[in-house]
Every structure is written in C-alpha cells, then in structure tokens.
mmCIF file of C-alpha atoms in Angstrom:
data_model
loop_
_atom_site.group_PDB
_atom_site.id
_atom_site.type_symbol
_atom_site.label_atom_id
_atom_site.label_comp_id
_atom_site.label_asym_id
_atom_site.label_seq_id
_atom_site.Cartn_x
_atom_site.Cartn_y
_atom_site.Cartn_z
ATOM 1 C CA ARG A 1312 83.621 128.306 108.219
ATOM 2 C CA PRO A 1313 83.179 124.699 106.335
ATOM 3 C CA LEU A 1314 84.268 121.797 107.833
ATOM 4 C CA LEU A 1315 86.349 119.541 105.443
ATOM 5 C CA CYS A 1316 87.513 116.556 107.224
ATOM 6 C CA LEU A 1317 86.602 114.510 110.081
ATOM 7 C CA SER A 1318 88.227 111.625 112.469
ATOM 8 C CA VAL A 1319 86.619 109.608 115.220
ATOM 9 C CA SER A 1320 88.929 107.826 117.944
ATOM 10 C CA ASP A 1321 88.656 104.010 118.291
ATOM 11 C CA ASP A 1322 86.284 104.388 121.420
ATOM 12 C CA GLY A 1323 84.408 106.951 119.696
ATOM 13 C CA ARG A 1324 84.814 109.771 122.346
ATOM 14 C CA ASP A 1325 87.131 112.075 120.462
ATOM 15 C CA VAL A 1326 85.938 113.624 117.294
ATOM 16 C CA VAL A 1327 88.142 115.665 115.516
ATOM 17 C CA VAL A 1328 87.255 118.117 112.628
ATOM 18 C CA GLY A 1329 89.351 120.144 110.078
ATOM 19 C CA GLY A 1330 88.247 123.296 108.507
ATOM 20 C CA ALA A 1331 88.602 126.211 106.145
ATOM 21 C CA ASP A 1332 89.408 128.453 108.892
ATOM 22 C CA HIS A 1333 92.970 126.864 109.140
ATOM 23 C CA ALA A 1334 92.075 125.201 112.434
ATOM 24 C CA ALA A 1335 91.251 121.730 113.560
ATOM 25 C CA TYR A 1336 88.581 121.070 116.698
ATOM 26 C CA GLY A 1337 88.111 118.397 119.169
ATOM 27 C CA VAL A 1338 84.787 117.385 120.654
ATOM 28 C CA ASP A 1339 84.024 115.130 123.382
ATOM 29 C CA ALA A 1340 81.329 112.852 121.910
ATOM 30 C CA SER A 1341 80.326 111.463 125.518
ATOM 31 C CA ARG A 1342 79.422 115.244 126.553
ATOM 32 C CA PRO A 1343 78.264 117.119 123.470
ATOM 33 C CA ALA A 1344 78.365 121.002 124.195
ATOM 34 C CA ASN A 1345 77.764 123.960 122.031
ATOM 35 C CA LYS A 1346 81.459 124.819 121.645
ATOM 36 C CA PRO A 1347 84.503 122.309 120.860
ATOM 37 C CA THR A 1348 86.500 121.102 123.742
ATOM 38 C CA ARG A 1349 89.868 122.102 122.265
ATOM 39 C CA THR A 1350 91.103 123.962 119.420
ATOM 40 C CA LEU A 1351 94.211 122.703 117.243
ATOM 41 C CA TYR A 1352 95.808 126.110 116.290
ATOM 42 C CA GLY A 1353 98.712 128.185 116.815
ATOM 43 C CA LYS A 1354 100.304 131.527 115.408
ATOM 44 C CA THR A 1355 103.761 130.080 115.153
ATOM 45 C CA LYS A 1356 102.738 126.334 114.628
ATOM 46 C CA GLY A 1357 99.830 124.677 113.134
ATOM 47 C CA HIS A 1358 98.024 125.639 109.541
ATOM 48 C CA HIS A 1359 98.015 128.866 107.712
ATOM 49 C CA GLU A 1360 95.621 127.133 105.145
ATOM 50 C CA TRP A 1361 92.458 125.167 104.858
ATOM 51 C CA VAL A 1362 92.928 121.774 106.983
ATOM 52 C CA THR A 1363 92.448 119.110 104.582
ATOM 53 C CA GLY A 1364 92.825 115.855 106.516
ATOM 54 C CA VAL A 1365 92.705 114.597 110.157
ATOM 55 C CA ALA A 1366 93.766 111.291 111.645
ATOM 56 C CA HIS A 1367 93.973 109.739 114.989
ATOM 57 C CA CYS A 1368 97.223 107.870 115.373
ATOM 58 C CA GLY A 1369 99.340 106.656 118.260
ATOM 59 C CA GLY A 1370 97.111 108.572 120.772
ATOM 60 C CA ALA A 1371 97.956 111.839 119.052
ATOM 61 C CA VAL A 1372 95.937 113.733 116.358
ATOM 62 C CA ALA A 1373 97.628 114.299 112.938
ATOM 63 C CA THR A 1374 96.520 117.131 110.528
ATOM 64 C CA CYS A 1375 97.513 118.118 107.175
ATOM 65 C CA GLY A 1376 96.719 121.218 104.578
ATOM 66 C CA VAL A 1377 96.927 123.218 101.636
ATOM 67 C CA ASP A 1378 99.830 124.890 102.942
ATOM 68 C CA GLY A 1379 101.849 121.545 102.720
ATOM 69 C CA ARG A 1380 102.150 121.226 106.600
ATOM 70 C CA LEU A 1381 101.689 117.851 108.376
ATOM 71 C CA CYS A 1382 101.221 118.655 112.082
ATOM 72 C CA LEU A 1383 100.966 116.006 115.130
ATOM 73 C CA TRP A 1384 99.251 117.351 117.896
ATOM 74 C CA ARG A 1385 99.360 115.761 121.472
ATOM 75 C CA GLY A 1386 96.895 117.873 123.381
ATOM 76 C CA ALA A 1387 97.686 121.511 122.464
ATOM 77 C CA ALA A 1388 101.184 120.883 121.773
ATOM 78 C CA CYS A 1389 102.059 120.965 117.895
ATOM 79 C CA ASP A 1390 104.934 119.060 116.275
ATOM 80 C CA GLU A 1391 105.506 119.975 112.716
ATOM 81 C CA VAL A 1392 106.331 116.672 110.970
ATOM 82 C CA VAL A 1393 106.606 118.714 107.543
ATOM 83 C CA GLY A 1394 107.119 122.298 107.354
ATOM 84 C CA PRO A 1395 105.661 124.698 105.192
ATOM 85 C CA GLY A 1396 106.724 125.092 101.378
ATOM 86 C CA GLY A 1397 106.137 121.607 99.934
ATOM 87 C CA ALA A 1398 103.138 120.317 97.935
ATOM 88 C CA SER A 1399 99.746 120.781 99.302
ATOM 89 C CA LEU A 1400 98.497 117.694 101.106
ATOM 90 C CA SER A 1401 95.259 116.365 100.535
ATOM 91 C CA VAL A 1402 95.014 112.548 101.784
ATOM 92 C CA LEU A 1403 96.135 111.490 105.305
ATOM 93 C CA LEU A 1404 95.546 107.976 106.416
ATOM 94 C CA ALA A 1405 96.344 106.055 109.614
ATOM 95 C CA ASP A 1406 96.739 102.587 109.516
ATOM 96 C CA ALA A 1407 94.222 100.547 111.738
ATOM 97 C CA ALA A 1408 96.886 97.506 112.345
ATOM 98 C CA ASN A 1409 99.670 99.853 113.237
ATOM 99 C CA PRO A 1410 98.415 102.866 114.907
ATOM 100 C CA HIS A 1411 101.927 104.493 114.699
ATOM 101 C CA LEU A 1412 102.001 104.437 110.840
ATOM 102 C CA LEU A 1413 100.844 107.465 109.167
ATOM 103 C CA LEU A 1414 100.454 108.138 105.362
ATOM 104 C CA ALA A 1415 100.293 111.730 103.719
ATOM 105 C CA ALA A 1416 99.728 112.332 100.121
ATOM 106 C CA GLY A 1417 99.249 115.323 97.758
ATOM 107 C CA TYR A 1418 99.838 117.273 94.716
ATOM 108 C CA ASP A 1419 103.508 116.108 94.198
ATOM 109 C CA GLY A 1420 102.105 112.822 93.284
ATOM 110 C CA ALA A 1421 104.049 111.109 96.007
ATOM 111 C CA ALA A 1422 103.052 109.587 99.448
ATOM 112 C CA ARG A 1423 105.190 109.830 102.410
ATOM 113 C CA LEU A 1424 105.247 107.252 105.293
ATOM 114 C CA PHE A 1425 105.897 108.422 109.011
ATOM 115 C CA ASP A 1426 106.393 106.565 112.098
ATOM 116 C CA VAL A 1427 105.006 108.454 114.957
ATOM 117 C CA SER A 1428 105.648 106.360 117.834
ATOM 118 C CA SER A 1429 108.421 108.684 119.575
ATOM 119 C CA ARG A 1430 108.091 112.040 120.604
ATOM 120 C CA ARG A 1431 110.054 112.881 117.387
ATOM 121 C CA PRO A 1432 108.286 111.429 114.216
ATOM 122 C CA ARG A 1433 110.407 110.171 111.545
ATOM 123 C CA GLU A 1434 110.030 109.537 107.825
ATOM 124 C CA VAL A 1435 110.200 105.657 107.147
ATOM 125 C CA GLY A 1436 109.209 105.392 103.378
ATOM 126 C CA ARG A 1437 108.197 107.350 100.241
ATOM 127 C CA LEU A 1438 105.918 105.753 97.717
ATOM 128 C CA ALA A 1439 106.368 107.777 94.372
ATOM 129 C CA PRO A 1440 105.421 106.411 91.041
ATOM 130 C CA ALA A 1441 108.175 106.504 88.337
ATOM 131 C CA GLY A 1442 108.197 108.965 85.599
ATOM 132 C CA ARG A 1443 104.994 111.118 86.591
ATOM 133 C CA LYS A 1444 103.544 113.551 89.352
ATOM 134 C CA ALA A 1445 99.794 113.261 89.221
ATOM 135 C CA PRO A 1446 98.278 114.448 92.245
ATOM 136 C CA VAL A 1447 97.285 111.971 94.809
ATOM 137 C CA LEU A 1448 93.558 111.875 95.225
ATOM 138 C CA CYS A 1449 92.558 108.754 97.385
ATOM 139 C CA ALA A 1450 94.417 106.112 99.408
ATOM 140 C CA THR A 1451 93.667 103.103 101.191
ATOM 141 C CA TRP A 1452 95.402 100.208 103.076
ATOM 142 C CA ARG A 1453 95.378 96.504 101.713
ATOM 143 C CA GLY A 1454 96.650 94.530 104.653
ATOM 144 C CA ARG A 1455 100.384 95.329 104.744
ATOM 145 C CA ASP A 1456 100.283 97.509 101.500
ATOM 146 C CA GLY A 1457 99.193 100.759 100.570
ATOM 147 C CA VAL A 1458 96.845 101.628 97.392
ATOM 148 C CA LEU A 1459 97.161 105.144 95.960
ATOM 149 C CA GLY A 1460 94.835 106.730 93.276
ATOM 150 C CA ASP A 1461 95.828 109.589 91.174
ATOM 151 C CA ARG A 1462 94.267 112.016 88.863
ATOM 152 C CA ASP A 1463 95.642 110.496 85.753
ATOM 153 C CA GLY A 1464 93.270 107.749 86.532
ATOM 154 C CA ARG A 1465 95.993 105.234 87.611
ATOM 155 C CA ALA A 1466 96.132 103.092 90.937
ATOM 156 C CA ALA A 1467 99.053 101.316 92.241
ATOM 157 C CA CYS A 1468 99.423 98.922 94.989
ATOM 158 C CA TYR A 1469 102.607 99.496 97.180
ATOM 159 C CA ASP A 1470 104.712 97.295 99.341
ATOM 160 C CA LEU A 1471 105.526 99.527 102.205
ATOM 161 C CA GLU A 1472 108.573 97.755 103.520
ATOM 162 C CA ALA A 1473 110.240 98.152 100.321
ATOM 163 C CA ALA A 1474 108.667 101.284 99.300
ATOM 164 C CA LYS A 1475 107.779 100.171 95.600
ATOM 165 C CA ALA A 1476 105.059 99.608 93.389
ATOM 166 C CA VAL A 1477 104.060 95.804 93.341
ATOM 167 C CA VAL A 1478 101.617 96.304 90.598
ATOM 168 C CA GLU A 1479 99.810 99.217 88.769
ATOM 169 C CA TRP A 1480 96.460 99.508 86.797
ATOM 170 C CA ARG A 1481 95.997 102.040 84.122
ATOM 171 C CA PRO A 1482 92.554 101.800 82.848
ATOM 172 C CA LYS A 1483 91.775 103.677 79.467
ATOM 173 C CA ASP A 1484 89.623 106.919 79.239
ATOM 174 C CA ALA A 1485 88.604 106.577 82.951
ATOM 175 C CA GLY A 1486 89.107 109.896 84.143
ATOM 176 C CA HIS A 1487 90.281 110.632 87.599
ATOM 177 C CA CYS A 1488 90.737 107.873 90.066
ATOM 178 C CA VAL A 1489 88.754 109.483 93.108
ATOM 179 C CA SER A 1490 87.919 106.406 95.322
ATOM 180 C CA LEU A 1491 89.305 103.257 96.435
ATOM 181 C CA CYS A 1492 88.294 99.910 98.496
ATOM 182 C CA ALA A 1493 90.174 97.076 99.386
ATOM 183 C CA LEU A 1494 88.398 93.826 100.133
ATOM 184 C CA GLU A 1495 89.041 91.352 102.592
ATOM 185 C CA THR A 1496 89.470 88.835 99.489
ATOM 186 C CA GLY A 1497 92.564 90.992 98.768
ATOM 187 C CA LEU A 1498 90.583 92.464 95.675
ATOM 188 C CA VAL A 1499 91.004 96.031 95.091
ATOM 189 C CA LEU A 1500 88.270 98.212 93.773
ATOM 190 C CA THR A 1501 88.742 101.718 91.931
ATOM 191 C CA GLY A 1502 86.115 104.277 91.278
ATOM 192 C CA HIS A 1503 86.506 106.928 88.719
ATOM 193 C CA GLN A 1504 85.090 109.834 86.715
ATOM 194 C CA ASP A 1505 83.518 107.689 84.086
ATOM 195 C CA GLY A 1506 81.072 106.218 86.656
ATOM 196 C CA ASN A 1507 82.366 102.554 86.585
ATOM 197 C CA ILE A 1508 83.838 100.611 89.514
ATOM 198 C CA ARG A 1509 86.703 98.427 88.380
ATOM 199 C CA CYS A 1510 88.043 95.453 90.329
ATOM 200 C CA TRP A 1511 91.587 94.607 90.204
ATOM 201 C CA ASP A 1512 93.434 91.527 91.397
ATOM 202 C CA PRO A 1513 96.930 92.745 92.737
ATOM 203 C CA ARG A 1514 98.362 89.021 92.286
ATOM 204 C CA GLU A 1515 98.177 89.489 88.655
ATOM 205 C CA ALA A 1516 100.541 91.733 86.410
ATOM 206 C CA SER A 1517 99.916 95.214 85.848
ATOM 207 C CA SER A 1518 97.288 95.804 83.369
ATOM 208 C CA SER A 1519 94.803 98.467 81.901
ATOM 209 C CA ARG A 1520 92.033 95.668 81.728
ATOM 210 C CA PRO A 1521 90.378 95.273 85.135
ATOM 211 C CA SER A 1522 88.902 91.592 86.166
ATOM 212 C CA TRP A 1523 85.511 93.270 85.762
ATOM 213 C CA ALA A 1524 83.817 96.650 85.545
ATOM 214 C CA ALA A 1525 80.458 97.618 86.778
ATOM 215 C CA ALA A 1526 78.611 100.832 85.132
ATOM 216 C CA ALA A 1527 77.642 101.582 88.813
ATOM 217 C CA HIS A 1528 76.831 105.429 88.282
ATOM 218 C CA VAL A 1529 76.178 105.690 84.592
ATOM 219 C CA ARG A 1530 72.669 106.572 83.119
ATOM 220 C CA GLY A 1531 72.945 106.247 79.353
ATOM 221 C CA SER A 1532 75.311 108.597 77.918
ATOM 222 C CA ASP A 1533 75.497 110.579 81.565
ATOM 223 C CA ALA A 1534 78.030 109.190 84.135
ATOM 224 C CA GLY A 1535 78.728 110.604 87.425
ATOM 225 C CA ALA A 1536 82.123 110.270 89.192
ATOM 226 C CA VAL A 1537 82.317 107.435 92.003
ATOM 227 C CA SER A 1538 82.984 109.668 95.093
ATOM 228 C CA CYS A 1539 83.276 106.902 97.738
ATOM 229 C CA LEU A 1540 83.491 103.201 97.845
ATOM 230 C CA ALA A 1541 83.122 101.147 101.066
ATOM 231 C CA ALA A 1542 83.017 97.777 101.992
ATOM 232 C CA LEU A 1543 79.512 96.382 103.005
ATOM 233 C CA GLY A 1544 79.666 92.901 104.299
ATOM 234 C CA ASP A 1545 80.203 90.671 101.503
ATOM 235 C CA ASP A 1546 79.262 93.460 98.908
ATOM 236 C CA VAL A 1547 80.494 97.005 98.218
ATOM 237 C CA ALA A 1548 78.472 100.466 98.670
ATOM 238 C CA SER A 1549 79.266 103.520 96.478
ATOM 239 C CA CYS A 1550 77.555 106.997 95.788
ATOM 240 C CA GLY A 1551 78.291 109.357 92.910
ATOM 241 C CA ALA A 1552 77.646 112.560 91.099
ATOM 242 C CA ASP A 1553 74.567 110.952 89.522
ATOM 243 C CA ARG A 1554 72.873 111.228 92.867
ATOM 244 C CA SER A 1555 72.555 107.710 93.466
ATOM 245 C CA VAL A 1556 73.617 105.134 96.226
ATOM 246 C CA VAL A 1557 74.423 101.643 94.800
ATOM 247 C CA VAL A 1558 75.228 98.202 96.465
ATOM 248 C CA THR A 1559 77.571 96.164 93.995
ATOM 249 C CA ASP A 1560 78.172 92.328 94.359
ATOM 250 C CA PRO A 1561 81.965 92.146 93.741
ATOM 251 C CA ARG A 1562 81.816 88.459 92.793
ATOM 252 C CA ALA A 1563 79.426 89.066 89.938
ATOM 253 C CA GLY A 1564 80.365 92.623 89.287
ATOM 254 C CA LYS A 1565 76.817 93.681 88.995
ATOM 255 C CA PRO A 1566 74.639 96.302 90.996
ATOM 256 C CA ARG A 1567 72.516 94.459 93.474
ATOM 257 C CA HIS A 1568 70.584 97.781 94.783
ATOM 258 C CA ARG A 1569 70.219 101.154 93.224
ATOM 259 C CA PHE A 1570 68.843 104.136 95.356
ATOM 260 C CA ARG A 1571 67.806 107.460 94.118
ATOM 261 C CA GLU A 1572 66.432 109.354 96.842
ATOM 262 C CA HIS A 1573 69.285 112.073 97.003
ATOM 263 C CA ARG A 1574 68.260 115.270 95.257
ATOM 264 C CA ASP A 1575 71.861 116.705 95.420
ATOM 265 C CA PHE A 1576 75.214 115.199 95.015
ATOM 266 C CA PRO A 1577 76.452 113.037 97.915
ATOM 267 C CA TYR A 1578 79.921 113.827 99.490
ATOM 268 C CA CYS A 1579 80.454 111.273 101.814
ATOM 269 C CA LEU A 1580 79.588 107.739 102.617
ATOM 270 C CA ALA A 1581 79.929 105.256 105.701
ATOM 271 C CA THR A 1582 78.751 101.602 106.278
ATOM 272 C CA LEU A 1583 77.743 99.900 109.429
ATOM 273 C CA GLY A 1584 77.427 96.141 109.549
ATOM 274 C CA ASP A 1585 76.374 94.476 106.803
ATOM 275 C CA SER A 1586 73.294 96.414 105.767
ATOM 276 C CA LEU A 1587 73.201 100.070 106.828
ATOM 277 C CA ILE A 1588 74.392 102.768 104.384
ATOM 278 C CA PHE A 1589 74.652 106.428 105.386
ATOM 279 C CA THR A 1590 75.366 109.226 102.821
ATOM 280 C CA GLY A 1591 75.655 112.898 103.123
ATOM 281 C CA ALA A 1592 75.051 115.362 100.371
ATOM 282 C CA GLY A 1593 75.072 118.569 98.919
ATOM 283 C CA ASP A 1594 71.556 120.019 100.037
ATOM 284 C CA GLY A 1595 72.496 118.990 103.807
ATOM 285 C CA ALA A 1596 70.433 115.665 103.823
ATOM 286 C CA LEU A 1597 71.720 112.582 105.551
ATOM 287 C CA LEU A 1598 70.178 109.452 104.297
ATOM 288 C CA CYS A 1599 70.269 105.946 105.739
ATOM 289 C CA HIS A 1600 69.800 102.763 103.502
ATOM 290 C CA ASP A 1601 69.043 99.336 104.715
ATOM 291 C CA VAL A 1602 69.897 96.765 102.210
ATOM 292 C CA SER A 1603 68.673 93.877 104.305
ATOM 293 C CA GLY A 1604 65.752 92.428 102.627
ATOM 294 C CA ALA A 1605 64.381 94.297 99.482
ATOM 295 C CA GLY A 1606 66.473 97.238 100.445
ATOM 296 C CA GLU A 1607 65.003 100.644 101.049
ATOM 297 C CA CYS A 1608 65.715 104.150 102.401
ATOM 298 C CA ALA A 1609 65.278 103.780 106.222
ATOM 299 C CA TRP A 1610 65.220 107.260 107.189
ATOM 300 C CA GLY A 1611 66.424 110.715 106.318
ATOM 301 C CA LEU A 1612 68.059 113.718 108.453
ATOM 302 C CA GLY A 1613 68.462 117.422 107.689
ATOM 303 C CA ALA A 1614 71.895 117.161 108.840
ATOM 304 C CA GLY A 1615 72.964 120.672 107.992
ATOM 305 C CA LEU A 1616 72.003 123.886 106.417
ATOM 306 C CA SER A 1617 74.671 123.328 103.614
ATOM 307 C CA ALA A 1618 76.682 120.215 102.200
ATOM 308 C CA VAL A 1619 77.415 117.401 104.614
ATOM 309 C CA ARG A 1620 81.045 116.442 103.720
ATOM 310 C CA CYS A 1621 81.980 114.026 106.460
ATOM 311 C CA VAL A 1622 80.329 111.333 108.179
ATOM 312 C CA ASP A 1623 81.199 108.481 110.614
ATOM 313 C CA ALA A 1624 79.058 105.534 111.703
ATOM 314 C CA ARG A 1625 79.328 103.323 114.658
ATOM 315 C CA PRO A 1626 76.869 100.908 116.391
ATOM 316 C CA ASP A 1627 75.948 103.226 118.878
ATOM 317 C CA GLN A 1628 76.767 106.545 117.355
ATOM 318 C CA LEU A 1629 76.712 108.820 114.200
ATOM 319 C CA VAL A 1630 78.659 112.004 113.437
ATOM 320 C CA ALA A 1631 78.231 114.120 110.498
ATOM 321 C CA ALA A 1632 79.812 117.539 109.849
ATOM 322 C CA GLY A 1633 80.067 120.017 106.888
ATOM 323 C CA ASP A 1634 79.915 123.465 105.356
ATOM 324 C CA ASP A 1635 77.572 125.171 108.008
ATOM 325 C CA GLY A 1636 80.601 124.715 110.435
ATOM 326 C CA ASN A 1637 78.656 122.269 112.788
ATOM 327 C CA VAL A 1638 79.362 118.997 114.199
ATOM 328 C CA LEU A 1639 76.280 116.861 114.822
ATOM 329 C CA ILE A 1640 76.256 113.544 116.945
ATOM 330 C CA TRP A 1641 73.377 111.513 117.188
ATOM 331 C CA ARG A 1642 72.935 108.248 119.731
ATOM 332 C CA LEU A 1643 71.815 105.137 117.705
#
C-alpha cells in the first residue's frame, strides 16, 4: 500500500511512515532490514482509515488520519488523543523548539494544539479563523507563532499563547495555499495554485498585497501549484506542478536558479545545508540539485517504482518513501 507521510527522530535513527493501509511503521535506520521493526496499529485503538500525518514529539510518535483520529504511540501502546467522528486530519506538526507541543489540523478549518508532556495529553489551544471553515492544507512554525494556509488561498499567523490571529493574508485569485515557509528574518512565504511565491511581513497589517510575488512556477499562460517550500541558506527552494525546481532570492523576490530535469510532478522536497535540494517525483525519480556555483543536477536515483511522496535529508542520511510501499535509506 502507498506510504503517505514520514517522520524521522532528531537523532536520525527512528524512521516512521504512515500509509493507506491504516497503519504506521517504524524502521531502525541504524539497522535497516527487509521488515519494519514495529507496526503501529490496533483493532480497538489506532486508525481505521489512511494515516495522513506522523510526527515525533516528546519521546513518542503521533499519527493522524482521514478518520479524524489523533493517536499518540509510546512503544506499541496507543492513546487516542482525539477519537473518531471529527473532521479528517491532514496536517500534523511538532514544534522543534518545544517537543511537547503538537499541532493538528484538517478539513474543519481549525487547528488544535496539544500538550503531550504527560501521560494524559491535553488540548491547550484552538486556532480557528472567524467566519469560515476552509480546510487547512499546510502549516508551519514561526518562532512562537503558528502559520496556517487553507483551501481558500488565505494564510494567517497566530499567537499560540493567545490562540488568535495576529495577521491574515488574502491574495486575490491565487487559488489554494498549498505550501508555507517561515524564514529566520521573520518573513513568511506562501505557495499557491497559481504558481506564485508570495512574501509577507507579519509586522504589517492584514493585507491582500504581498511585499513581493515571484512567478516561480509559471510558464507563459500555464502555471503549476507551488507544492513545496523550504529555506536554503539565505534563499528559498521550491518545486511545483510545472515539474521545475526553483531557487528564489527572498531579498529581491526573483528566481536565482531554475531546474527542469524532472519528467513528472515533484511531490516532496528537502534541503541540506546551503546548497543541496532533494526532490522526489511521480515517476519514482529522486533528484539532487547543487546550487553552489552555477547550479546543476548533481545526481538522480530511481527511488521507487511509483511516486516518491516523502523525503528527509540529514548530513549522513537520506530517507525516501512513496507509493510502492517501500522505505529507502541511503548513507551519505
């Protein structure tokens, strides 16, 4: 069955993937084998639908799914933080600065915050835009704030302590907001269906006009959704439905590099250091682009028989998973 999501522990050893067979699987990256080291599934507890999100948090593993459940796994034991009956969950995010804080969001348009530091996790906040319920499609952290993007094309920056929106951005005719990236400068970048990357300053008032917009994934009259965004040193890397990988200078709002080697839609992106970009595509290809110097496609791998949905890059390790149901681990 296809694997849809991936999380790797801080030390790189524990790799957990979630899939369309309603289960999540753990793999010990230090001792790769042909079979998972553990299966996170239960007949009475666990998921009864696709697992759409997975995250390491506070020494445990959290999973969310189409069934609306949010589960916290300690070993093979499962605590249902959110039971069935609610809206499907599609976004799950652990806070690197606070490993016990977990954000879960989905098709009811709201995001819920949970403290998982104790044996009994508790909800500590709810981020919900007033007057609308567009499904949340992406989320990221910005320091102590949380940023959400939704299917109406809007993005909002929330104060987590007050659980209220600090600023909201409403670009016109942009389509869904499908990717987000918060830069160290405090600026927030949004990727939309229209192929444009937009830059927003949370210190300014809510607006429909960004600081700048870069047509990173637009070819003439054709545009491809900006499927992924990630910081790359002082720049930002993106991939999109136009099958290109682009590096944009956030200071000038202009593309610095553009690569077109992919022959199919790239689904996932990871960056390493200031110069390496890894992207996995629908045809099973995994490409590495090196933007040091003139910029080039350094190498490519046949990472799967079908689409590569997830990729994680560390200085000594590369992990990929996708529709063929396999987890592949390379030593760098």
